Amino acid sequence: MTELAAGAADEGQALRGYARLKRQRLLLIGLLAACGVGVFLLDLGTGPAGIAPLKALSALVGLADPPPAQEVILWQLRLPVALMAILVGASLALAGAEMQTVLANPLAEPFTLGVSNAAALGAALAIVFGLGGAWLPANLTIAGNAFLFAAGSLLLIQLLARLSDAGAETLVLFGIALGFTASALLWLVQYMASADALQQIVFWSMGSLTRTDWTVLPIAAAVLCIVAPFSLAAAWKLTALRLGEERAISFGLDTRRLRLMALVRASLLAATSVAFVGVIGFVGLVAPHVARMLVGEDHRYFLPASLITGALTVSAASIATKLIVPGLMLPIGIVTALVGLPGFVWLVLRRHRRAR
């Protein structure tokens, strides 16, 4: 009886500890979301037009009536850019979180499989050959071509993996090889491009939120809203895969199908983001690691935390692009690279210390 009572007490203590851990994780996710809302308002209120965050919020909810010029700036320029920063950050971080899990590689990110290089090649070809016309705006043509090349790179990698019965490590190697090939072709296109086209390609490849308007914003939102529920629905399977492939198979999971579907989701999110705003690096790498440190490996909490952390990161970077050089808006890819590089070095050193 004494042993039974002790066992029941231990079980009760474990359940209370687990309930406390769940509350802590939900609280952290809530705090991240609150910080994200605050940074979003700061992003809206940052810029040369003198629209403060609270004034912008009042105008958005109809409690203030700004002058016509400020109303145009707020609704047609700042709001689409601020919303796109959230969508792109969330998409890249969610894609990075899934890729790090299914590839069992903490340094994996959406661009590991060459998605960004392929998208940049597609955009460069659209710019150089002047694809599009009166029936289709140039920005949509460039974005569409970038998406097609990014999606095509995924299909090619999956085909190679299926033909060779490759595992996660081979997938990464295929992606790296494809990325270098796309980069070489991009350099060739740049070498042959005119001066005007070369300038457009370089600006596009730096990443910029300023190309955002109400035409492309619903597309990015729709892709994230469609893909994210499937990612969250697969959370427990991804958690099981994180424990190891053999353990996941012992649970009855089809790891090959799970990995394929996760890569399809990640590539859709990354390709859409790159197509509309260009190359924004390091968000998909760093944001999942920050989320993992906060809420752990349980993907029911890890995936939402990654999504919010990525949105928060790109929104903060959007603010920095407007403040670093007064009167000049820097390409956001430069800012995320400057901030992300120290984060990348820190991750490598942290992994090295754990391995010892």
XYZ file of C-alpha atoms in Angstrom:
356
model
C 0.000 0.000 0.000
C 2.857 2.324 0.818
C 4.444 1.724 -2.597
C 1.100 2.314 -4.352
C 0.589 5.561 -2.453
C 4.135 6.695 -3.295
C 3.564 5.847 -6.952
C 0.298 7.802 -7.012
C 2.014 10.782 -5.369
C 4.829 10.714 -7.956
C 2.294 10.519 -10.787
C 0.341 13.438 -9.364
C 3.522 15.478 -8.997
C 4.518 14.709 -12.582
C 1.069 15.737 -13.874
C 1.199 19.002 -11.932
C 4.688 19.677 -13.262
C 3.529 19.022 -16.831
C 0.494 21.305 -16.379
C 2.801 24.029 -15.037
C 5.135 23.576 -18.028
C 2.179 23.906 -20.446
C 1.062 27.129 -18.771
C 4.600 28.537 -18.978
C 4.833 27.713 -22.673
C 1.427 29.257 -23.427
C 2.400 32.342 -21.423
C 5.633 32.714 -23.407
C 3.749 32.375 -26.697
C 1.268 35.000 -25.489
C 4.110 37.357 -24.550
C 5.704 36.841 -27.965
C 2.388 37.667 -29.634
C 2.007 40.820 -27.514
C 5.548 41.901 -28.460
C 4.684 41.219 -32.097
C 1.646 43.520 -31.920
C 3.767 46.242 -30.308
C 6.501 45.973 -32.948
C 3.851 46.005 -35.700
C 2.475 49.312 -34.366
C 6.001 50.737 -34.109
C 6.606 49.707 -37.714
C 3.416 51.529 -38.740
C 4.493 54.630 -36.821
C 8.085 54.735 -38.083
C 8.967 56.889 -41.061
C 9.403 60.439 -42.281
C 5.688 61.339 -42.467
C 5.327 61.995 -38.731
C 2.560 59.449 -38.047
C 3.028 58.221 -34.480
C 2.131 54.587 -33.630
C -0.923 55.506 -31.520
C -2.089 57.952 -34.178
C -1.719 55.255 -36.807
C -3.676 52.795 -34.655
C -6.434 55.372 -34.061
C -6.691 56.018 -37.793
C -6.832 52.308 -38.582
C -9.709 51.634 -36.164
C -11.586 54.798 -37.202
C -11.052 56.834 -34.021
C -9.032 59.555 -35.796
C -9.345 61.349 -39.109
C -5.810 62.094 -40.386
C -5.114 64.550 -43.228
C -5.601 63.029 -46.710
C -1.855 62.827 -47.386
C -1.185 60.919 -44.158
C -4.182 58.675 -44.815
C -2.756 57.697 -48.201
C 0.686 57.058 -46.696
C -0.792 54.963 -43.913
C -3.185 52.830 -45.973
C -1.297 52.539 -49.266
C 2.335 52.472 -48.144
C 2.917 51.638 -44.490
C 0.126 49.169 -43.754
C 0.855 46.805 -46.697
C 4.581 46.856 -45.882
C 4.006 46.206 -42.159
C 1.600 43.354 -42.904
C 3.971 41.833 -45.468
C 6.790 41.924 -42.903
C 4.642 39.816 -40.578
C 3.603 37.375 -43.303
C 7.124 36.908 -44.686
C 8.702 36.523 -41.246
C 6.079 33.996 -40.166
C 6.377 32.037 -43.423
C 10.183 31.837 -43.407
C 10.345 30.908 -39.712
C 7.681 28.211 -40.026
C 9.452 26.811 -43.069
C 12.784 26.822 -41.219
C 11.298 25.099 -38.179
C 9.880 22.246 -40.249
C 13.048 21.845 -42.303
C 15.296 21.664 -39.245
C 13.093 18.872 -37.908
C 12.644 16.721 -41.019
C 16.257 17.137 -42.175
C 17.592 16.568 -38.627
C 19.898 19.502 -39.238
C 19.901 22.530 -36.882
C 21.527 24.669 -39.577
C 18.830 23.958 -42.168
C 16.639 26.799 -43.384
C 14.340 27.424 -46.362
C 17.286 28.305 -48.564
C 19.224 25.114 -47.778
C 17.556 23.326 -50.681
C 18.478 26.105 -53.126
C 14.998 27.639 -53.150
C 16.222 31.241 -52.877
C 18.913 30.805 -55.542
C 16.408 29.273 -57.951
C 13.878 32.040 -57.249
C 16.535 34.699 -57.830
C 17.419 33.054 -61.146
C 13.754 33.050 -62.189
C 13.337 36.723 -61.256
C 16.531 37.668 -63.094
C 15.379 35.940 -66.278
C 12.003 37.727 -66.075
C 13.791 41.076 -65.686
C 16.337 40.511 -68.456
C 13.867 39.180 -71.030
C 11.120 41.636 -70.048
C 8.486 38.974 -69.532
C 4.905 40.136 -69.054
C 3.010 42.885 -70.798
C -0.164 44.914 -70.655
C -2.119 41.856 -69.536
C 0.127 41.184 -66.554
C 2.036 43.765 -64.429
C 5.822 43.410 -64.383
C 5.989 42.887 -60.602
C 3.586 39.944 -60.791
C 5.513 38.496 -63.731
C 8.799 38.638 -61.819
C 7.192 37.181 -58.700
C 5.447 34.469 -60.708
C 8.616 33.439 -62.514
C 10.554 33.397 -59.236
C 7.891 31.144 -57.722
C 7.946 28.770 -60.703
C 11.720 28.355 -60.496
C 11.603 27.849 -56.718
C 8.862 25.238 -57.038
C 10.750 23.606 -59.908
C 13.883 23.302 -57.777
C 11.877 21.455 -55.133
C 10.405 19.057 -57.696
C 13.870 18.334 -59.103
C 15.295 17.590 -55.650
C 12.383 15.329 -54.810
C 12.818 13.499 -58.109
C 16.532 12.959 -57.460
C 15.809 11.820 -53.909
C 13.162 9.358 -55.063
C 15.362 7.933 -57.808
C 18.281 7.391 -55.426
C 16.199 6.467 -52.354
C 18.038 9.259 -50.513
C 17.780 10.195 -46.852
C 17.818 13.570 -45.135
C 21.563 14.143 -45.505
C 21.502 13.414 -49.227
C 18.560 15.774 -49.671
C 20.617 18.573 -48.132
C 23.560 17.766 -50.417
C 21.281 17.817 -53.472
C 19.929 21.188 -52.311
C 23.407 22.651 -51.849
C 24.473 21.446 -55.303
C 21.315 22.879 -56.877
C 21.870 26.173 -55.070
C 25.409 26.505 -56.452
C 24.171 25.657 -59.956
C 21.433 28.300 -59.775
C 23.961 30.846 -58.475
C 26.308 30.141 -61.385
C 23.482 30.586 -63.883
C 22.437 33.800 -62.118
C 25.971 35.176 -62.460
C 25.861 34.301 -66.166
C 22.553 36.168 -66.584
C 23.948 39.164 -64.690
C 27.085 39.144 -66.853
C 24.997 39.292 -70.029
C 22.355 41.735 -68.720
C 22.127 45.410 -69.651
C 23.049 48.043 -67.078
C 19.400 48.802 -66.244
C 18.476 45.120 -65.932
C 21.550 44.428 -63.808
C 20.574 47.227 -61.434
C 17.060 45.762 -61.069
C 18.418 42.262 -60.438
C 20.835 43.452 -57.758
C 18.120 45.490 -56.011
C 15.674 42.573 -56.162
C 18.220 40.121 -54.739
C 18.847 42.372 -51.718
C 15.289 41.899 -50.511
C 12.826 44.736 -50.086
C 9.370 45.147 -48.585
C 8.723 48.347 -50.526
C 7.474 46.416 -53.551
C 4.458 45.318 -51.521
C 0.987 46.528 -52.450
C -2.565 45.338 -51.940
C -2.290 43.198 -55.097
C 0.288 40.746 -53.772
C -0.518 40.914 -50.055
C -3.644 38.672 -50.228
C -1.673 36.014 -52.116
C 1.032 35.816 -49.435
C -1.635 35.780 -46.714
C -3.617 33.037 -48.448
C -0.564 30.767 -48.813
C 0.331 31.135 -45.128
C -3.283 30.636 -43.996
C -3.608 27.480 -46.103
C -0.234 25.931 -45.241
C 0.048 26.758 -41.513
C -2.929 24.594 -40.387
C -1.399 21.560 -42.106
C 1.892 22.227 -40.321
C 0.169 22.523 -36.947
C -1.860 19.370 -37.645
C 1.409 17.466 -38.159
C 2.918 18.798 -34.912
C 2.858 15.543 -32.937
C 4.310 13.589 -35.867
C 7.138 16.115 -36.172
C 7.744 15.848 -32.430
C 8.003 12.085 -32.790
C 10.423 12.469 -35.722
C 12.524 14.818 -33.602
C 13.034 11.915 -31.195
C 14.683 9.965 -34.005
C 13.662 8.237 -37.224
C 13.608 4.759 -35.692
C 11.418 5.945 -32.809
C 9.030 7.648 -35.254
C 8.776 4.486 -37.355
C 8.063 2.470 -34.191
C 5.057 4.782 -33.648
C 3.725 3.698 -37.042
C 4.655 6.888 -38.888
C 5.523 6.944 -42.573
C 8.621 9.134 -42.179
C 9.245 9.356 -45.908
C 5.799 10.809 -46.555
C 6.047 13.031 -43.475
C 9.372 14.448 -44.706
C 8.044 14.970 -48.247
C 4.924 16.838 -47.099
C 6.923 19.008 -44.700
C 9.364 19.957 -47.475
C 6.480 20.770 -49.812
C 4.965 23.077 -47.187
C 8.320 24.707 -46.421
C 9.098 25.249 -50.083
C 5.677 26.790 -50.764
C 6.138 29.248 -47.906
C 9.726 30.109 -48.853
C 9.025 30.380 -52.578
C 6.068 32.710 -52.013
C 8.078 34.935 -49.690
C 11.095 35.135 -51.988
C 8.889 35.760 -55.014
C 7.319 38.883 -53.518
C 10.084 40.463 -51.424
C 13.334 38.960 -52.719
C 15.969 37.196 -50.673
C 15.709 37.703 -46.889
C 18.200 35.428 -45.198
C 18.803 34.099 -41.684
C 15.190 34.534 -40.466
C 14.363 30.916 -41.197
C 17.562 29.835 -39.454
C 17.624 31.951 -36.311
C 13.926 32.349 -35.435
C 13.281 28.592 -34.882
C 16.297 28.367 -32.569
C 15.029 31.281 -30.479
C 11.603 29.638 -30.289
C 13.178 26.289 -29.349
C 15.058 27.893 -26.469
C 11.818 29.418 -25.185
C 9.323 26.550 -25.475
C 11.348 23.409 -26.162
C 10.927 20.678 -28.755
C 7.197 19.961 -28.427
C 6.030 21.092 -31.870
C 2.535 21.947 -30.605
C 4.215 24.965 -29.008
C 7.421 25.153 -31.024
C 5.744 25.777 -34.395
C 3.484 28.682 -33.221
C 6.393 30.184 -31.276
C 8.632 29.995 -34.367
C 5.936 31.585 -36.509
C 5.490 34.522 -34.118
C 9.245 34.930 -33.550
C 9.849 35.152 -37.298
C 7.083 37.756 -37.722
C 8.503 39.764 -34.843
C 12.037 39.557 -36.266
C 11.160 40.808 -39.757
C 8.928 43.581 -38.330
C 11.826 44.745 -36.158
C 14.141 44.584 -39.186
C 11.608 46.653 -41.152
C 11.837 49.356 -38.482
C 15.634 49.213 -38.589
C 15.677 49.707 -42.374
C 13.994 53.083 -41.843
C 16.111 54.234 -38.895
C 19.714 53.187 -39.639
C 20.223 55.838 -42.341
C 17.828 58.791 -41.865
C 15.928 59.609 -45.031
C 16.947 56.343 -46.723
C 15.205 52.959 -46.561
C 17.767 50.154 -46.722
C 16.991 46.785 -48.352
C 15.770 44.512 -45.587
C 17.979 41.643 -46.753
C 21.038 43.671 -45.757
C 19.673 44.290 -42.257
C 18.676 40.678 -41.585
C 22.075 39.490 -42.860
C 23.979 41.924 -40.621
C 21.925 40.871 -37.593
C 21.675 37.221 -38.555
C 25.378 36.612 -39.146
C 26.299 37.013 -35.447
C 23.335 34.779 -34.636
C 24.582 32.154 -37.079
C 28.075 32.212 -35.561
C 26.556 31.890 -32.099
C 24.529 28.854 -33.211
C 27.612 27.161 -34.681
C 29.630 27.777 -31.493
C 26.725 26.562 -29.329
C 26.456 23.372 -31.395
C 30.218 22.866 -31.158
C 30.141 23.194 -27.347
C 27.288 20.676 -27.118
C 29.145 18.211 -29.323
C 32.206 18.210 -27.029
